[in-house]
Coordinates of C-alpha atoms in Angstrom, one line a residue:
X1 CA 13.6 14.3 -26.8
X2 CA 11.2 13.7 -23.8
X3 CA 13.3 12.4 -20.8
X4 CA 12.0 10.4 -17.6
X5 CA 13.3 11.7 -14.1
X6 CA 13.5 8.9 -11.0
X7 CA 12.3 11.0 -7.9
X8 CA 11.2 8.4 -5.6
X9 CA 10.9 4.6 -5.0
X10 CA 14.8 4.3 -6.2
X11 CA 16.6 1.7 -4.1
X12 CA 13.5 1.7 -1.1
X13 CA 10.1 0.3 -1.4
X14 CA 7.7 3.6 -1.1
X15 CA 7.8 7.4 -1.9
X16 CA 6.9 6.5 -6.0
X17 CA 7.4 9.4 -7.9
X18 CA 8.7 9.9 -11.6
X19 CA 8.7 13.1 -13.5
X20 CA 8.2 13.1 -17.3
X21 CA 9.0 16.1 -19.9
X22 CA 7.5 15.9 -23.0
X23 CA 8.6 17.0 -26.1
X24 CA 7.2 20.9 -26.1
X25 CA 7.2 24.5 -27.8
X26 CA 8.7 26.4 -26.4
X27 CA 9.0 24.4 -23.0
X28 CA 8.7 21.0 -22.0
X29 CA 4.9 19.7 -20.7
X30 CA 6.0 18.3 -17.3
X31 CA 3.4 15.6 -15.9
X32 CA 4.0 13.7 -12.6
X33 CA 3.6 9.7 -12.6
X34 CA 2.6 9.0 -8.9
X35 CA 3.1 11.3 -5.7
X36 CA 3.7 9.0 -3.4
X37 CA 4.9 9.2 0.6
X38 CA 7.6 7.9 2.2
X39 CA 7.0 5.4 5.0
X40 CA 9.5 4.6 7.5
X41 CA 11.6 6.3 10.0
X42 CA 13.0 9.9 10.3
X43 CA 14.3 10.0 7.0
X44 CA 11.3 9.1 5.4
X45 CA 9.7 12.1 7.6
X46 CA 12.9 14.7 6.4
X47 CA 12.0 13.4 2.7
X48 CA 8.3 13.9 2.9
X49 CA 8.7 17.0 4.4
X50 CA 10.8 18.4 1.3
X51 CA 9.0 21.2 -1.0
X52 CA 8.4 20.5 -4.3
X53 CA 9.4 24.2 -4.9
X54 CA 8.5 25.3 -8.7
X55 CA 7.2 21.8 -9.8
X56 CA 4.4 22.2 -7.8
X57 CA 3.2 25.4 -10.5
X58 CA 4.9 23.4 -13.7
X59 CA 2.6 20.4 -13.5
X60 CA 0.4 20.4 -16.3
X61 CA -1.0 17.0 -15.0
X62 CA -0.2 13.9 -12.4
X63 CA -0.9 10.3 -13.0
X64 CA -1.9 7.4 -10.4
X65 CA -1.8 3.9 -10.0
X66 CA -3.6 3.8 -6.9
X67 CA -4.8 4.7 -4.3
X68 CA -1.7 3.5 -1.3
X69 CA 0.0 6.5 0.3
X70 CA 3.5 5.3 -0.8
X71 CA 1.4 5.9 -4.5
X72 CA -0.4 9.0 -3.2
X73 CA 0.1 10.1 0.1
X74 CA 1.4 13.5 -0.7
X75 CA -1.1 14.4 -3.6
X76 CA -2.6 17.0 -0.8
X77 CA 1.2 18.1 0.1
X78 CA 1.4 19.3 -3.7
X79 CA -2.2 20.4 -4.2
X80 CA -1.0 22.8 -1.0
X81 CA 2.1 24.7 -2.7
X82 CA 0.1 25.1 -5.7
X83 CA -0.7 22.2 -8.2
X84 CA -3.8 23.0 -9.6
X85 CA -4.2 20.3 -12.8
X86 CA -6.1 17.1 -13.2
X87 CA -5.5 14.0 -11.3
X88 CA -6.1 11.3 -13.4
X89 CA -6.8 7.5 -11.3
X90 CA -9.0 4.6 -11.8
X91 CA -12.5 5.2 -11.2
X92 CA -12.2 2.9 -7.7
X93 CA -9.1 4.9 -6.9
X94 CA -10.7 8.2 -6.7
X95 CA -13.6 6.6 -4.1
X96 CA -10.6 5.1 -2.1
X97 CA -8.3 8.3 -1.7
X98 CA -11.3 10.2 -0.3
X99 CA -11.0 7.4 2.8
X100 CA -7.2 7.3 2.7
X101 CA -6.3 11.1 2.6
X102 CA -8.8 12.2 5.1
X103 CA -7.4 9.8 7.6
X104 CA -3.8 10.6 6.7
X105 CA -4.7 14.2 7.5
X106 CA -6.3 12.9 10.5
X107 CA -3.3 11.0 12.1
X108 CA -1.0 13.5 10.7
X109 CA -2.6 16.3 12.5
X110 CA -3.2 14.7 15.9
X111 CA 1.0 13.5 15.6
X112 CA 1.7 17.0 14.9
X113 CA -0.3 18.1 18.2
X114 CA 1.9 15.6 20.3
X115 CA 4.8 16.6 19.0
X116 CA 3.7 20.4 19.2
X117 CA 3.2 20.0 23.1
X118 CA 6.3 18.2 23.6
X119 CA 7.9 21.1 21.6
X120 CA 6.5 23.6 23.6
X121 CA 7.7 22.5 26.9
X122 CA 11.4 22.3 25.5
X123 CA 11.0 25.8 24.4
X124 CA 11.1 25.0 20.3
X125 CA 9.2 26.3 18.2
X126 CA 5.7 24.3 16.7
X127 CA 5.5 22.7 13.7
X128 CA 2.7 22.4 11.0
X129 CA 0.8 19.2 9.3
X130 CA 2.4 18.6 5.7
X131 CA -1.2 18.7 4.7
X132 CA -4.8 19.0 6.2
X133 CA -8.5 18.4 5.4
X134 CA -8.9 21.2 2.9
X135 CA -6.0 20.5 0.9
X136 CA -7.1 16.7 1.1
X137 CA -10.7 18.2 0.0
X138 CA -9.4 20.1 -2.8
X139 CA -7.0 17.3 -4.1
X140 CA -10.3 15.4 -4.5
X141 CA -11.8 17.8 -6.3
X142 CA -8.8 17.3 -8.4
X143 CA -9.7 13.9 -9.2
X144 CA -10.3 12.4 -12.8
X145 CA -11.6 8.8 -12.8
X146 CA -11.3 6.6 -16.0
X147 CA -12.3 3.2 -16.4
X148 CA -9.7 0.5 -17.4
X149 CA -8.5 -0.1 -21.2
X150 CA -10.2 3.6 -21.6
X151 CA -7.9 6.5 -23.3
X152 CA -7.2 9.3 -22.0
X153 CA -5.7 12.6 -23.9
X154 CA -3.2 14.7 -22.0
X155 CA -1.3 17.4 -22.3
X156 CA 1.5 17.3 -25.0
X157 CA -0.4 15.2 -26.7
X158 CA 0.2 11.6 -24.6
X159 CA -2.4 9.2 -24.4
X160 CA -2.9 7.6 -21.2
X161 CA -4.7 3.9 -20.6
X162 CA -4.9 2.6 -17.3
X163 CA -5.1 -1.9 -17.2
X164 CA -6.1 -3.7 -13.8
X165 CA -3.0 -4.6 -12.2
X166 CA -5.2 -7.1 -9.9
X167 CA -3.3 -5.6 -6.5
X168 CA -6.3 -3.0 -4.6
X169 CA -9.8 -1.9 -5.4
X170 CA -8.5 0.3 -8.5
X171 CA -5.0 -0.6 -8.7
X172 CA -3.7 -0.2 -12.5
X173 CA -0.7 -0.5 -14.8
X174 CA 0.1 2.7 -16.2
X175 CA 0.4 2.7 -20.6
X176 CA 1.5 6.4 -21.6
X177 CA 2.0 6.6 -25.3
X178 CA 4.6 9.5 -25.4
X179 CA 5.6 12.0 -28.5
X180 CA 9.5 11.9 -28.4
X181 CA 11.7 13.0 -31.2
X182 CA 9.5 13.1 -33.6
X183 CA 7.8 9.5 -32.5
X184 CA 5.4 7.5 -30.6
X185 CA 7.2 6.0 -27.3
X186 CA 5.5 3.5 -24.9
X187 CA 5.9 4.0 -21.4
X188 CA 4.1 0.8 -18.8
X189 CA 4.8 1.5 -15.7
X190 CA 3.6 -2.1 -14.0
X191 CA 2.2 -0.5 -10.6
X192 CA 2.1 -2.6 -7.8
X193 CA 1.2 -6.2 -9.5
X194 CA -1.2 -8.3 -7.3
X195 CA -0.7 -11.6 -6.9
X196 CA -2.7 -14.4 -8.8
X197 CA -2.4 -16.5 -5.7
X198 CA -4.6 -14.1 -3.3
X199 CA -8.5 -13.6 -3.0
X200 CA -10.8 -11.3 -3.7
X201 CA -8.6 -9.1 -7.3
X202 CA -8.3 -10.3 -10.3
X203 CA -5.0 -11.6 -12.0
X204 CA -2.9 -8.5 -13.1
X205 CA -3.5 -7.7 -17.0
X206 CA -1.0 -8.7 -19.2
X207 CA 0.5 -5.6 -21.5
X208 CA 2.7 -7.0 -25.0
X209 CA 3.7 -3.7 -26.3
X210 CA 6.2 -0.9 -24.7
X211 CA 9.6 0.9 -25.6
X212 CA 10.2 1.6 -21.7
X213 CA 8.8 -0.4 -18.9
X214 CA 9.0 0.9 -15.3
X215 CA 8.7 -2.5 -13.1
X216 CA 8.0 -3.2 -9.6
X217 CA 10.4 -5.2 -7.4
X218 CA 9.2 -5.5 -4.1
X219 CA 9.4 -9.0 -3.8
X220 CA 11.8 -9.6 -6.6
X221 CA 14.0 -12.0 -4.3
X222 CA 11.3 -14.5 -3.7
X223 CA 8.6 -16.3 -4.3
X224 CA 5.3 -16.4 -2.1
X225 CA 4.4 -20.1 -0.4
X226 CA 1.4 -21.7 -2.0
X227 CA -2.0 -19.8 -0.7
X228 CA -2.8 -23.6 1.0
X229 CA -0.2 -23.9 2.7
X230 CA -0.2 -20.3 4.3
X231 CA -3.7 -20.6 4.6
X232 CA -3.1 -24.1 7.1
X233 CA 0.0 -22.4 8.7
X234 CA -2.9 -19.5 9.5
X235 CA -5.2 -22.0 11.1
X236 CA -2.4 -23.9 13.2
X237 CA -1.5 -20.2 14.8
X238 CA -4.9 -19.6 15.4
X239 CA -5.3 -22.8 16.9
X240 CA -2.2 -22.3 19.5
X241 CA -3.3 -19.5 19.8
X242 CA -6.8 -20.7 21.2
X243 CA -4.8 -23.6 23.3
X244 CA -2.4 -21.2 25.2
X245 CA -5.6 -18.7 25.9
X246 CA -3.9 -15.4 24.3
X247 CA -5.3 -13.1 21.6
X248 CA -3.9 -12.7 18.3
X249 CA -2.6 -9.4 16.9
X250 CA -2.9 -8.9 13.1
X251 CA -1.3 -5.4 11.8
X252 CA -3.3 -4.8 8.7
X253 CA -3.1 -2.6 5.5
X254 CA -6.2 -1.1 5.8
X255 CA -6.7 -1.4 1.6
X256 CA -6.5 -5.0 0.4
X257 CA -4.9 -7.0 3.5
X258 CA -7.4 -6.5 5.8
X259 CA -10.5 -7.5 3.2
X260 CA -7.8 -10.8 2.6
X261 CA -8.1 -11.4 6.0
X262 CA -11.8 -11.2 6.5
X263 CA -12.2 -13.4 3.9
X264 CA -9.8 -16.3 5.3
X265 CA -11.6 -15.6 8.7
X266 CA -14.8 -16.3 6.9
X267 CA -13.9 -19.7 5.4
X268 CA -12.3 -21.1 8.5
X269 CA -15.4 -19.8 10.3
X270 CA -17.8 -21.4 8.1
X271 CA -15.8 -24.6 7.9
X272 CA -16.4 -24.7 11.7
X273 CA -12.6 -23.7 12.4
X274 CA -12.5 -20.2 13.7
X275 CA -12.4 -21.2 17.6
X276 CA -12.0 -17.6 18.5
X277 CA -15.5 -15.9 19.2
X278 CA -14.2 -12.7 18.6
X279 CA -12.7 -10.5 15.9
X280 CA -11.8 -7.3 16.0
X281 CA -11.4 -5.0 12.9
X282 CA -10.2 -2.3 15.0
X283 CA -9.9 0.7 12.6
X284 CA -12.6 3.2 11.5
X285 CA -10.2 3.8 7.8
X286 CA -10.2 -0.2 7.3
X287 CA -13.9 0.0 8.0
X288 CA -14.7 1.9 5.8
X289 CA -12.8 0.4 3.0
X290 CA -13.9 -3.4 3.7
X291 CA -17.7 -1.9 3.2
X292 CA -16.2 -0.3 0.1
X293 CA -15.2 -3.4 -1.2
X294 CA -18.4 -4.5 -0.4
X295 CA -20.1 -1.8 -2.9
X296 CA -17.7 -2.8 -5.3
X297 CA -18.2 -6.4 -5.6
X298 CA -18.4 -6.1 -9.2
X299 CA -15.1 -5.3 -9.4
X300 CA -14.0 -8.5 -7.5
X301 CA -13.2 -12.1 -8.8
X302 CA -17.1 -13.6 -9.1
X303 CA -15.4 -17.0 -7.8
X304 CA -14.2 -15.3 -4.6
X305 CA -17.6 -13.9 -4.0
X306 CA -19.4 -17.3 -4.1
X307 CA -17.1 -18.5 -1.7
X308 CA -18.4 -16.0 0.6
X309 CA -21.8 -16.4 -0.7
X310 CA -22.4 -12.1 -0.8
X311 CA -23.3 -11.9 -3.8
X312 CA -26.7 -10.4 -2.9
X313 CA -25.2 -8.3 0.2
X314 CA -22.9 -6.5 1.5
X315 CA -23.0 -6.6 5.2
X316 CA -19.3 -8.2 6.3
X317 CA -21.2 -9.3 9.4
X318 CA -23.2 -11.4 7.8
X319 CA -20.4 -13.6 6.6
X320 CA -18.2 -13.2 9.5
X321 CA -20.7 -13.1 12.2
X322 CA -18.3 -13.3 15.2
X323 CA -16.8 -9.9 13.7
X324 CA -17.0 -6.3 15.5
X325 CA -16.5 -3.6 13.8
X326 CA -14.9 -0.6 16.4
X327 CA -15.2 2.9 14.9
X328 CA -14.7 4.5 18.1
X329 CA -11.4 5.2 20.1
X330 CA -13.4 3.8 23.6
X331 CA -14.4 0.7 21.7
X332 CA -10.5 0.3 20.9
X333 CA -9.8 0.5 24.6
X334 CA -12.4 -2.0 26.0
X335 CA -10.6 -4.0 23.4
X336 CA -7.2 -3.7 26.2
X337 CA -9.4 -5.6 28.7
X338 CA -9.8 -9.1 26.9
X339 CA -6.2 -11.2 28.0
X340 CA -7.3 -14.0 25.6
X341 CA -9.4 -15.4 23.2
X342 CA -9.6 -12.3 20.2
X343 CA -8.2 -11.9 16.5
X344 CA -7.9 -7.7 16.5
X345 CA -6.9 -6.7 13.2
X346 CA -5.3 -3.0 13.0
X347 CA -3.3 -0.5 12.0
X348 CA -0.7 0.5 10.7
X349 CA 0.0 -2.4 8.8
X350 CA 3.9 -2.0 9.1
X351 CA 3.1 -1.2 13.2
X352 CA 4.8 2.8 13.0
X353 CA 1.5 3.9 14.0
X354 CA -2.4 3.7 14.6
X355 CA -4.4 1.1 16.7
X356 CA -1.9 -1.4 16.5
X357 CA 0.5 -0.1 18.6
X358 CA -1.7 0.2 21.4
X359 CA -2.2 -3.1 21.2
X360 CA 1.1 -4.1 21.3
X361 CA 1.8 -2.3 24.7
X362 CA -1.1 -4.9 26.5
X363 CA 0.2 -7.6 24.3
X364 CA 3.5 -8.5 22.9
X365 CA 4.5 -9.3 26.4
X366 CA 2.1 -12.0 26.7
X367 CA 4.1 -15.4 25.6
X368 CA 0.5 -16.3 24.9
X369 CA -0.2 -14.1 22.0
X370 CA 0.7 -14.8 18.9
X371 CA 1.7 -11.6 16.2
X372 CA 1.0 -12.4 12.8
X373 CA 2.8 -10.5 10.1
X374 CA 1.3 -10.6 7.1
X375 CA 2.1 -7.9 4.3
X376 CA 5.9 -6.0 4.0
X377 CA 7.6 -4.2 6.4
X378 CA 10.1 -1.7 5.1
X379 CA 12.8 -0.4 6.5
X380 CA 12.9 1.7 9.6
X381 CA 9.6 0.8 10.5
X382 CA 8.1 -1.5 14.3
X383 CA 7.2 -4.0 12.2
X384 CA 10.9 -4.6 10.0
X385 CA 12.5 -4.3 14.1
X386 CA 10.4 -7.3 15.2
X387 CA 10.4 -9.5 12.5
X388 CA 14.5 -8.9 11.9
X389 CA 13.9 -10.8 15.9
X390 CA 14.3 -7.6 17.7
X391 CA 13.9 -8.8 21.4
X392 CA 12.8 -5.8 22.9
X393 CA 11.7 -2.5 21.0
X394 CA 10.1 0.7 21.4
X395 CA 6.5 1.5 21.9
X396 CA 5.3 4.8 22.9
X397 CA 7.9 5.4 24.7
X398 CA 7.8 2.2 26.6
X399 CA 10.6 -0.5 26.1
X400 CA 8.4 -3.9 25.7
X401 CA 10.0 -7.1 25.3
X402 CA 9.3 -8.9 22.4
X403 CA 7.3 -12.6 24.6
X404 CA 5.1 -13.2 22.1
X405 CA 5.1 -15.9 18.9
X406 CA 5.9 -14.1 15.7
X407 CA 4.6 -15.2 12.5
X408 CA 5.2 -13.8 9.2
X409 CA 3.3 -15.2 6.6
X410 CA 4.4 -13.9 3.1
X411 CA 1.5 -16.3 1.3
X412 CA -0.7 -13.5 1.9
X413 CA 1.0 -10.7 0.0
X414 CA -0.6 -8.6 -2.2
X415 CA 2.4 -8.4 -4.7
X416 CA 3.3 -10.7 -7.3
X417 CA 6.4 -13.2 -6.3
X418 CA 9.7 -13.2 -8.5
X419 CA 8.3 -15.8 -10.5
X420 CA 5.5 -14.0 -11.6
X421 CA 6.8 -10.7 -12.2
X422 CA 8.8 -12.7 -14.6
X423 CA 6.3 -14.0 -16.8
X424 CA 5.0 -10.7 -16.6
X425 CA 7.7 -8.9 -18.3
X426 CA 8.4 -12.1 -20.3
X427 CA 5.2 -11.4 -22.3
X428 CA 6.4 -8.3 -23.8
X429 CA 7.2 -8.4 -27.3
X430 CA 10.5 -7.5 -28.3
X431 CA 13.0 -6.2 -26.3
X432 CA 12.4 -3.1 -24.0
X433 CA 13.9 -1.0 -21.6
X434 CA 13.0 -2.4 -18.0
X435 CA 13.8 -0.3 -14.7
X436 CA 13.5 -2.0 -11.8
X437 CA 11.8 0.5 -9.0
X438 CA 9.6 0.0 -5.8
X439 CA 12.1 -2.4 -4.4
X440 CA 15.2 -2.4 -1.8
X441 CA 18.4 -3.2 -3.3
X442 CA 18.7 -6.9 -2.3
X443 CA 15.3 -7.5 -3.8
X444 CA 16.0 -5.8 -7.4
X445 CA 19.7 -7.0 -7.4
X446 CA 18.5 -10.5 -7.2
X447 CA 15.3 -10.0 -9.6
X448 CA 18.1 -8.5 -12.0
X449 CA 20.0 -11.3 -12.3
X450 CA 16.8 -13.9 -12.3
X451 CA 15.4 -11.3 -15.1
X452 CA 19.1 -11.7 -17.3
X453 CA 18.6 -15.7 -16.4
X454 CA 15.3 -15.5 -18.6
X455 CA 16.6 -13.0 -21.4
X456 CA 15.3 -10.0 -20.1
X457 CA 18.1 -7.3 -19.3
X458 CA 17.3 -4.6 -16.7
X459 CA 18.6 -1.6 -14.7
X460 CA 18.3 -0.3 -11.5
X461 CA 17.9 3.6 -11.8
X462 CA 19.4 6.3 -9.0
X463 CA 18.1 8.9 -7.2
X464 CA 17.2 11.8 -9.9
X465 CA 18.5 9.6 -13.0
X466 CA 17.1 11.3 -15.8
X467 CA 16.7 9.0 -19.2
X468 CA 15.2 9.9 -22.7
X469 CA 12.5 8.1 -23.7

């Protein structure tokens, strides 16, 4: 019987990982559904850091839904201690892990060289990077990309198809068709569902048929406000914002959020709204993504794109044309000098790192400037700490207060809300198995009981559960 281990994303929002063992002779065929990194505070670093010992040589294959680094942040960690198979993605996913990995490396090394010279004057020994650019180069090379509703053979004789799950640039929901027991089991693993609500992606694809469904829950407590009325909430800050004379901070996911964004920008701008005369998109990975996106337009909604009226180019400028884009760490710093009148975009989007933090330290002590919160903040992370209403917090090793406005605008989110993750598991046929993952326990304890309220009986796996298919 082929059995499904729960290895990450159990009971916390990031680090998605599931191992499946596939009915074999005279051993199991052991594939890896996502390979994701966990993001948050010291215990997410002590998890991350953990070998995959002998898995990493039993993998006969791993499987992605995309290309976030809670999905696939420690593909290159793997690849190092010895994975050698295919990497099967959507087509877009493989083009956007080439910009995410190499800049994970990037920060990752330059932490580890902080932390190394701190280590050395305390007389401890060094540490290494979980991963650099060659294993990030030969993960690439690792890469399969297949086009949606396309199948796939495997090993063991399952058949992959990946369906748009509307989220990122090559997000998908997973469908493995699985020999177990002597039959055919169905195994939809929903991804990170965008929601219908947001620009730019399509609607997540609907999926009818499946023995075993593996269901996100991020947001499974709630449901997002109506896009318009986030979208006038949005204005009104950057309005104040304008009145009071102080810049607005905008911590950005660097795949997805920050392309949102732009495009919000763009429409209040053309609508003669935008009073700011400058915006920021202060982060050479988010960059390079956003002219991704713009590359890709032909996998964006065509509606969306005649908003923005880029249909025949690509050039964000040329629809935002009070945006700069700063590649370069001294551009970020002349940044530091303007006290008012700016939108900077940056990252990390949940603030425990990158350009944003910086940022914060000439900033969030200005009752002027007004922080805008727009995608999930997880536990353990800057971001949860100030909008829980932390009044002063940490910042490279500074202690700030907390002056300025906070705003967190959940109309923005890239995830479905609890009411659509319910009609998408309602449109299964029959009655399968749903496991509620990629959610903390609040959030799937209350999507369990809304789920039972509509028919639809779940669980919520542990750590290391193992279930046959």
């Amino acid at each position: 019987m082929s059995t499904l281990t729960f290895l990450g994303a159990v009971g916390e929002v990031t680090g998605s990982r599931y191992l499946l063992e596939v009915d074999g002779d005279p051993r199991p065929h052991k594939l890896l559904l996502e390979c994701g990194m966990h993001q948050g505070g010291r215990e997410a670093e002590e998890a991350n850091a953990v070998p995959f010992g002998r898995l990493a040589g039993e993998l006969e294959a791993v499987v992605l839904s995309h290309g976030h680094l809670d999905h696939a942040g420690l593909l290159p960690k793997l690849v190092r201690e010895g994975y050698r198979g295919p990497i099967h993605c959507a087509a877009d996913t493989a083009e956007l892990l080439e910009i995410m990995l190499v800049d994970a490396a990037f920060v990752m090394a330059k932490d580890v060289e902080w932390e190394n010279r701190w280590r050395a004057r305390a007389g401890k020994p060094t540490i290494e990077p979980l991963y650099d650019e060659d294993d990030v180069a030969r993960t690439l090379s690792l890469c399969e990309p297949h086009g949606y509703g396309q199948p796939v053979q495997l090993s063991g004789g399952v058949t992959l198809v990946f369906r748009d799950a509307g989220h990122i640039l090559g997000s998908a929901i997973v469908e493995l068709a699985i020999p177990s027991g002597g039959q055919q089991r169905r195994l939809v693993f929903s991804g990170d569902l965008g929601n219908p609500g947001s620009v730019l992606m399509k609607p997540p694809e609907k999926v009818y048929d499946a023995d075993l469904v593996l269901m996100e829950s991020t947001y499974g407590d709630r449901d997002h406000r109506p896009l318009t009325e986030t979208l006038e909430e949005f204005a009104q800050v950057l309005e104040q914002a304008h009145a009071d004379g102080g810049n607005v901070l905008i911590p950005a996911f660097a795949v997805g959020r920050t392309q949102e964004i732009l495009y919000h920008l763009s429409v209040l701008y053309h609508q003669g709204r935008l009073r700011q005369q400058m915006v920021f998109l202060d982060s050479p990975m988010a960059i390079r993504v956003t002219e991704l996106y713009a590359r890709k337009r032909k996998a964006l909604d065509p509606e969306d794109l005649k908003v923005l009226n880029i249909a025949a180019h690509g050039d964000p400028g040329q629809y935002l044309p009070v945006l700069r884009l700063t590649r370069t760490v001294e551009e970020s710093m002349a940044i530091n000098r303007i006290r008012g009148g700016a939108i900077i975009i940056a990252g990390a989007g949940m603030c425990n790192g990158g350009r944003i933090v910086h940022h914060f330290r000439h900033n969030l002590e200005r009752p002027g400037t007004r922080l805008v919160i727009v995608g999930f903040q997880a536990e353990g992370t800057l971001g949860r700490e100030i909008v829980d209403g932390a009044e002063r917090v940490r910042v490279l090793g500074e202690e700030l207060a907390v002056k300025a406005h906070v705003h967190t605008l959940g109309g923005f989110s890239a995830h479905a809300g609890q009411r659509e993750l319910i009609g998408w598991a309602g449109a299964f046929r029959g009655k399968p198995r749903f496991y509620l993952v990629h959610g903390e326990p609040e959030a799937q304890q209350a999507l369990q009981v809304a789920f039972a309220e509509s028919g639809i009986d779940a669980e919520i796996p542990t750590y290391r559960q193992r279930i046959e298919l």
